[in-house]
PDB file of C-alpha atoms and ligand atoms in Angstrom:
ATOM      1  CA  MET A1291     -40.422 -51.809  -0.613  1.00 53.00           C
ATOM      2  CA  ASN A1292     -39.731 -48.618  -2.375  1.00 63.00           C
ATOM      3  CA  ASP A1293     -42.619 -46.227  -2.607  1.00 74.00           C
ATOM      4  CA  PRO A1294     -42.092 -44.297  -5.895  1.00 73.00           C
ATOM      5  CA  SER A1295     -43.906 -41.194  -4.655  1.00 75.00           C
ATOM      6  CA  ARG A1296     -41.748 -41.003  -1.463  1.00 77.00           C
ATOM      7  CA  SER A1297     -38.616 -41.520  -3.550  1.00 78.00           C
ATOM      8  CA  LEU A1298     -39.668 -38.704  -5.884  1.00 78.00           C
ATOM      9  CA  GLU A1299     -40.378 -36.432  -2.921  1.00 82.00           C
ATOM     10  CA  ARG A1300     -36.953 -37.210  -1.440  1.00 80.00           C
ATOM     11  CA  ARG A1301     -35.321 -36.302  -4.765  1.00 82.00           C
ATOM     12  CA  ARG A1302     -37.179 -32.994  -4.866  1.00 83.00           C
ATOM     13  CA  ILE A1303     -36.044 -32.152  -1.321  1.00 79.00           C
ATOM     14  CA  LEU A1304     -32.452 -33.050  -2.172  1.00 80.00           C
ATOM     15  CA  LEU A1305     -32.606 -30.981  -5.334  1.00 84.00           C
ATOM     16  CA  ARG A1306     -33.905 -27.946  -3.364  1.00 83.00           C
ATOM     17  CA  LEU A1307     -31.178 -28.477  -0.788  1.00 79.00           C
ATOM     18  CA  TRP A1308     -28.499 -28.547  -3.490  1.00 81.00           C
ATOM     19  CA  LYS A1309     -29.918 -25.438  -5.116  1.00 82.00           C
ATOM     20  CA  GLY A1310     -29.959 -23.661  -1.754  1.00 74.00           C
ATOM     21  CA  LEU A1311     -26.357 -24.642  -1.018  1.00 74.00           C
ATOM     22  CA  GLY A1312     -25.321 -23.575  -4.513  1.00 74.00           C
ATOM     23  CA  LEU A1313     -26.959 -20.195  -3.964  1.00 74.00           C
ATOM     24  CA  VAL A1314     -25.177 -19.723  -0.615  1.00 68.00           C
ATOM     25  CA  ALA A1315     -21.833 -20.699  -2.206  1.00 68.00           C
ATOM     26  CA  GLY A1316     -22.462 -18.272  -5.070  1.00 67.00           C
ATOM     27  CA  VAL A1317     -23.227 -15.392  -2.679  1.00 65.00           C
ATOM     28  CA  GLU A1318     -20.090 -16.166  -0.658  1.00 69.00           C
ATOM     29  CA  LEU A1319     -18.019 -16.234  -3.836  1.00 61.00           C
ATOM     30  CA  LEU A1320     -19.387 -12.832  -4.864  1.00 66.00           C
ATOM     31  CA  ALA A1321     -18.642 -11.404  -1.408  1.00 61.00           C
ATOM     32  CA  ILE A1322     -15.062 -12.691  -1.560  1.00 51.00           C
ATOM     33  CA  ALA A1323     -14.599 -11.287  -5.067  1.00 54.00           C
ATOM     34  CA  ALA A1324     -16.022  -7.900  -3.992  1.00 54.00           C
ATOM     35  CA  ALA A1325     -13.695  -7.771  -0.977  1.00 51.00           C
ATOM     36  CA  PHE A1326     -10.721  -8.721  -3.153  1.00 46.00           C
ATOM     37  CA  PHE A1327     -11.335  -6.078  -5.802  1.00 48.00           C
ATOM     38  CA  SER A1328     -12.423  -3.237  -3.522  1.00 49.00           C
ATOM     39  CA  PRO A1329      -9.782  -0.611  -2.599  1.00 44.00           C
ATOM     40  CA  ARG A1330      -7.570  -1.646   0.294  1.00 45.00           C
ATOM     41  CA  LYS A1331      -7.761   0.273   3.498  1.00 43.00           C
ATOM     42  CA  SER A1332      -4.259   0.419   4.911  1.00 39.00           C
ATOM     43  CA  GLY A1333      -5.081   1.269   8.461  1.00 36.00           C
ATOM     44  CA  GLN A1334      -6.546   4.385   9.899  1.00 40.00           C
ATOM     45  CA  GLN A1335      -3.718   6.606   8.697  1.00 48.00           C
ATOM     46  CA  ALA A1336      -3.954   6.208   4.916  1.00 45.00           C
ATOM     47  CA  GLY A1337      -5.557   8.991   2.941  1.00 56.00           C
ATOM     48  CA  SER A1338      -5.193  11.498   5.756  1.00 91.00           C
ATOM     49  CA  ILE A1339      -2.743  13.551   7.757  1.00 93.00           C
ATOM     50  CA  VAL A1340      -0.282  11.323   9.567  1.00 94.00           C
ATOM     51  CA  VAL A1341       1.421  12.769  12.620  1.00 94.00           C
ATOM     52  CA  ALA A1342       4.860  11.213  12.229  1.00 94.00           C
ATOM     53  CA  GLY A1343       6.144  12.628  15.507  1.00 94.00           C
ATOM     54  CA  PRO A1344       8.415  15.352  16.852  1.00 96.00           C
ATOM     55  CA  ALA A1345      11.035  16.438  14.327  1.00 95.00           C
ATOM     56  CA  SER A1346      13.705  15.958  16.979  1.00 95.00           C
ATOM     57  CA  ASP A1347      12.915  12.218  17.071  1.00 95.00           C
ATOM     58  CA  PHE A1348      14.331  11.745  13.584  1.00 96.00           C
ATOM     59  CA  ALA A1349      18.108  11.641  13.360  1.00 96.00           C
ATOM     60  CA  LEU A1350      19.932  13.328  10.497  1.00 96.00           C
ATOM     61  CA  GLY A1351      20.370  10.854   7.645  1.00 94.00           C
ATOM     62  CA  SER A1352      17.624   8.535   8.930  1.00 96.00           C
ATOM     63  CA  VAL A1353      14.942   6.666   7.000  1.00 97.00           C
ATOM     64  CA  THR A1354      11.879   5.725   9.050  1.00 96.00           C
ATOM     65  CA  PRO A1355       9.209   3.432   7.609  1.00 96.00           C
ATOM     66  CA  PHE A1356       5.503   4.076   8.114  1.00 95.00           C
ATOM     67  CA  PRO A1357       4.184   0.832   6.617  1.00 95.00           C
ATOM     68  CA  GLN A1358       0.523   1.427   7.476  1.00 92.00           C
ATOM     69  CA  ALA A1359       0.561   4.693   5.562  1.00 92.00           C
ATOM     70  CA  ARG A1360       2.947   3.358   2.892  1.00 94.00           C
ATOM     71  CA  PHE A1361       5.704   5.925   3.080  1.00 96.00           C
ATOM     72  CA  TYR A1362       9.195   6.458   4.428  1.00 97.00           C
ATOM     73  CA  LEU A1363      10.050   9.607   6.305  1.00 97.00           C
ATOM     74  CA  VAL A1364      13.546  10.601   5.265  1.00 97.00           C
ATOM     75  CA  ARG A1365      15.537  13.114   7.263  1.00 97.00           C
ATOM     76  CA  LEU A1366      18.319  14.320   5.051  1.00 96.00           C
ATOM     77  CA  ALA A1367      21.761  15.243   6.315  1.00 94.00           C
ATOM     78  CA  ASP A1368      20.846  18.952   6.173  1.00 94.00           C
ATOM     79  CA  GLY A1369      17.875  18.384   8.507  1.00 94.00           C
ATOM     80  CA  GLY A1370      15.174  18.562   5.842  1.00 95.00           C
ATOM     81  CA  PHE A1371      12.334  16.046   5.516  1.00 96.00           C
ATOM     82  CA  LEU A1372      10.973  14.079   2.573  1.00 96.00           C
ATOM     83  CA  ALA A1373       8.065  11.628   2.711  1.00 96.00           C
ATOM     84  CA  LEU A1374       8.686   9.050  -0.011  1.00 97.00           C
ATOM     85  CA  SER A1375       5.995   6.679  -1.188  1.00 97.00           C
ATOM     86  CA  SER A1376       7.001   3.053  -0.701  1.00 97.00           C
ATOM     87  CA  ARG A1377       5.387   2.142  -4.036  1.00 96.00           C
ATOM     88  CA  CYS A1378       7.846   1.417  -6.821  1.00 97.00           C
ATOM     89  CA  THR A1379       7.304   3.634  -9.856  1.00 96.00           C
ATOM     90  CA  HIS A1380       7.937   0.705 -12.196  1.00 96.00           C
ATOM     91  CA  LEU A1381       5.019  -1.638 -11.495  1.00 95.00           C
ATOM     92  CA  GLY A1382       4.007  -0.746  -7.967  1.00 94.00           C
ATOM     93  CA  CYS A1383       5.761  -3.263  -5.723  1.00 96.00           C
ATOM     94  CA  THR A1384       6.542  -2.152  -2.184  1.00 96.00           C
ATOM     95  CA  VAL A1385      10.145  -1.038  -2.025  1.00 97.00           C
ATOM     96  CA  PRO A1386      12.092  -1.795   1.147  1.00 97.00           C
ATOM     97  CA  TRP A1387      14.889   0.426   2.453  1.00 97.00           C
ATOM     98  CA  SER A1388      18.306  -1.185   2.765  1.00 95.00           C
ATOM     99  CA  ASP A1389      20.451   0.432   5.460  1.00 92.00           C
ATOM    100  CA  LYS A1390      23.439  -1.541   4.207  1.00 93.00           C
ATOM    101  CA  GLU A1391      23.119  -0.285   0.625  1.00 94.00           C
ATOM    102  CA  ARG A1392      21.742   3.111   1.672  1.00 95.00           C
ATOM    103  CA  ALA A1393      19.128   2.663  -1.064  1.00 97.00           C
ATOM    104  CA  PHE A1394      15.597   1.511  -1.724  1.00 97.00           C
ATOM    105  CA  VAL A1395      15.899  -1.706  -3.719  1.00 97.00           C
ATOM    106  CA  CYS A1396      12.786  -3.135  -5.314  1.00 97.00           C
ATOM    107  CA  PRO A1397      12.423  -6.900  -4.845  1.00 96.00           C
ATOM    108  CA  CYS A1398      10.393  -7.294  -8.047  1.00 96.00           C
ATOM    109  CA  HIS A1399      12.713  -6.171 -10.858  1.00 96.00           C
ATOM    110  CA  SER A1400      15.651  -4.666  -8.937  1.00 95.00           C
ATOM    111  CA  SER A1401      15.062  -0.982  -9.516  1.00 96.00           C
ATOM    112  CA  ALA A1402      17.016   1.029  -6.980  1.00 97.00           C
ATOM    113  CA  PHE A1403      16.403   4.524  -5.611  1.00 97.00           C
ATOM    114  CA  ASP A1404      18.644   6.741  -3.517  1.00 97.00           C
ATOM    115  CA  VAL A1405      17.702   8.299  -0.189  1.00 96.00           C
ATOM    116  CA  ARG A1406      15.968  11.174  -2.013  1.00 97.00           C
ATOM    117  CA  GLY A1407      13.994   8.673  -4.089  1.00 96.00           C
ATOM    118  CA  GLU A1408      15.903   9.271  -7.330  1.00 97.00           C
ATOM    119  CA  VAL A1409      16.426   6.327  -9.664  1.00 97.00           C
ATOM    120  CA  LEU A1410      19.823   4.675  -9.279  1.00 97.00           C
ATOM    121  CA  SER A1411      19.051   1.773 -11.585  1.00 96.00           C
ATOM    122  CA  PRO A1412      16.173   0.898 -13.935  1.00 96.00           C
ATOM    123  CA  PRO A1413      13.723  -0.444 -15.021  1.00 96.00           C
ATOM    124  CA  ALA A1414      11.945   2.282 -12.994  1.00 96.00           C
ATOM    125  CA  SER A1415      12.247   5.537 -14.911  1.00 96.00           C
ATOM    126  CA  ARG A1416      10.770   7.969 -12.373  1.00 96.00           C
ATOM    127  CA  PRO A1417      11.750   8.797  -8.802  1.00 97.00           C
ATOM    128  CA  LEU A1418       9.658   7.546  -5.913  1.00 97.00           C
ATOM    129  CA  GLU A1419       6.580   9.705  -5.474  1.00 97.00           C
ATOM    130  CA  LEU A1420       6.243  12.149  -2.609  1.00 96.00           C
ATOM    131  CA  PHE A1421       3.709  13.005   0.019  1.00 96.00           C
ATOM    132  CA  ALA A1422       3.575  16.597   1.241  1.00 95.00           C
ATOM    133  CA  VAL A1423       5.317  17.245   4.555  1.00 95.00           C
ATOM    134  CA  ALA A1424       4.565  20.106   6.935  1.00 94.00           C
ATOM    135  CA  ILE A1425       6.202  20.857  10.240  1.00 94.00           C
ATOM    136  CA  GLU A1426       3.947  22.509  12.779  1.00 93.00           C
ATOM    137  CA  ARG A1427       4.967  23.294  16.346  1.00 93.00           C
ATOM    138  CA  GLY A1428       7.867  20.887  16.009  1.00 93.00           C
ATOM    139  CA  LEU A1429       5.687  18.028  14.773  1.00 94.00           C
ATOM    140  CA  VAL A1430       6.190  16.397  11.381  1.00 95.00           C
ATOM    141  CA  LEU A1431       2.896  15.974   9.520  1.00 95.00           C
ATOM    142  CA  VAL A1432       2.550  13.990   6.308  1.00 95.00           C
ATOM    143  CA  ASP A1433      -0.431  14.379   3.992  1.00 95.00           C
ATOM    144  CA  THR A1434      -1.047  10.903   2.546  1.00 93.00           C
ATOM    145  CA  SER A1435      -4.174  11.913   0.651  1.00 92.00           C
ATOM    146  CA  ARG A1436      -2.252  12.725  -2.532  1.00 90.00           C
ATOM    147  CA  ARG A1437       0.888  11.305  -4.121  1.00 92.00           C
ATOM    148  CA  VAL A1438       3.061  13.812  -5.936  1.00 93.00           C
ATOM    149  CA  GLU A1439       4.694  12.557  -9.119  1.00 94.00           C
ATOM    150  CA  ARG A1440       7.994  14.121 -10.101  1.00 95.00           C
ATOM    151  CA  SER A1441      10.594  13.677 -12.796  1.00 95.00           C
ATOM    152  CA  ARG A1442      13.600  14.340 -10.539  1.00 94.00           C
ATOM    153  CA  PHE A1443      14.591  15.545  -7.109  1.00 93.00           C
ATOM    154  CA  GLU A1444      14.358  19.286  -6.587  1.00 92.00           C
ATOM    155  CA  PRO A1445      15.514  21.054  -3.401  1.00 93.00           C
ATOM    156  CA  ASP A1446      12.104  22.705  -2.973  1.00 93.00           C
ATOM    157  CA  GLN A1447      10.595  19.258  -2.377  1.00 94.00           C
ATOM    158  CA  VAL A1448      12.284  19.190   1.025  1.00 91.00           C
ATOM    159  CA  ALA A1449      10.437  20.471   4.106  1.00 92.00           C
ATOM    160  CA  HIS A1450      12.560  22.333   6.627  1.00 90.00           C
ATOM    161  CA  LEU A1451      11.975  23.316  10.242  1.00 84.00           C
TER     162      LEU A1451
HETATM  163 FE1  LIG B1270       9.843  -2.333  -8.815  1.00 71.09          FE
HETATM  164 FE2  LIG B1270       9.474  -3.494 -11.138  1.00 71.09          FE
HETATM  165  S1  LIG B1270       8.017  -3.102  -9.622  1.00 71.09           S
HETATM  166  S2  LIG B1270      11.298  -2.732 -10.299  1.00 71.09           S
END
């Protein structure tokens, strides 16, 4: 036999349980949304001084990726250094370096940049941004705390030993 008061009590308990589970799911959803929209931390190097290594470790004409800090360290043929942001200046995709093409070619809309970060083909209209480079006691240091926008390559953007 069904006791109506026990049945009613069971319904109340189930209703509380469902409300509790709904609350937990809601809190988890908020936590996931907060984590998704909060700024990304790209490792311990981003937003700080990155010690790239001894200048002598970088061959003339080389492009070395620092994916955690989101830049490429370029050593030009004359021995100078540029730290190019890996963020495309069109819509912000990460731009890989192609050794074969000797260019940065964006996978999103095919913008291309030369080894100094200058635009080879649109839709990007600005060169890749820079991070400041300093060379101290033979070590290459890159300041990733601030991106430097530029309209074109200028020789004074290059850091020399
Ligand atoms: Fe790179 Fe559009 S984001 S070409």
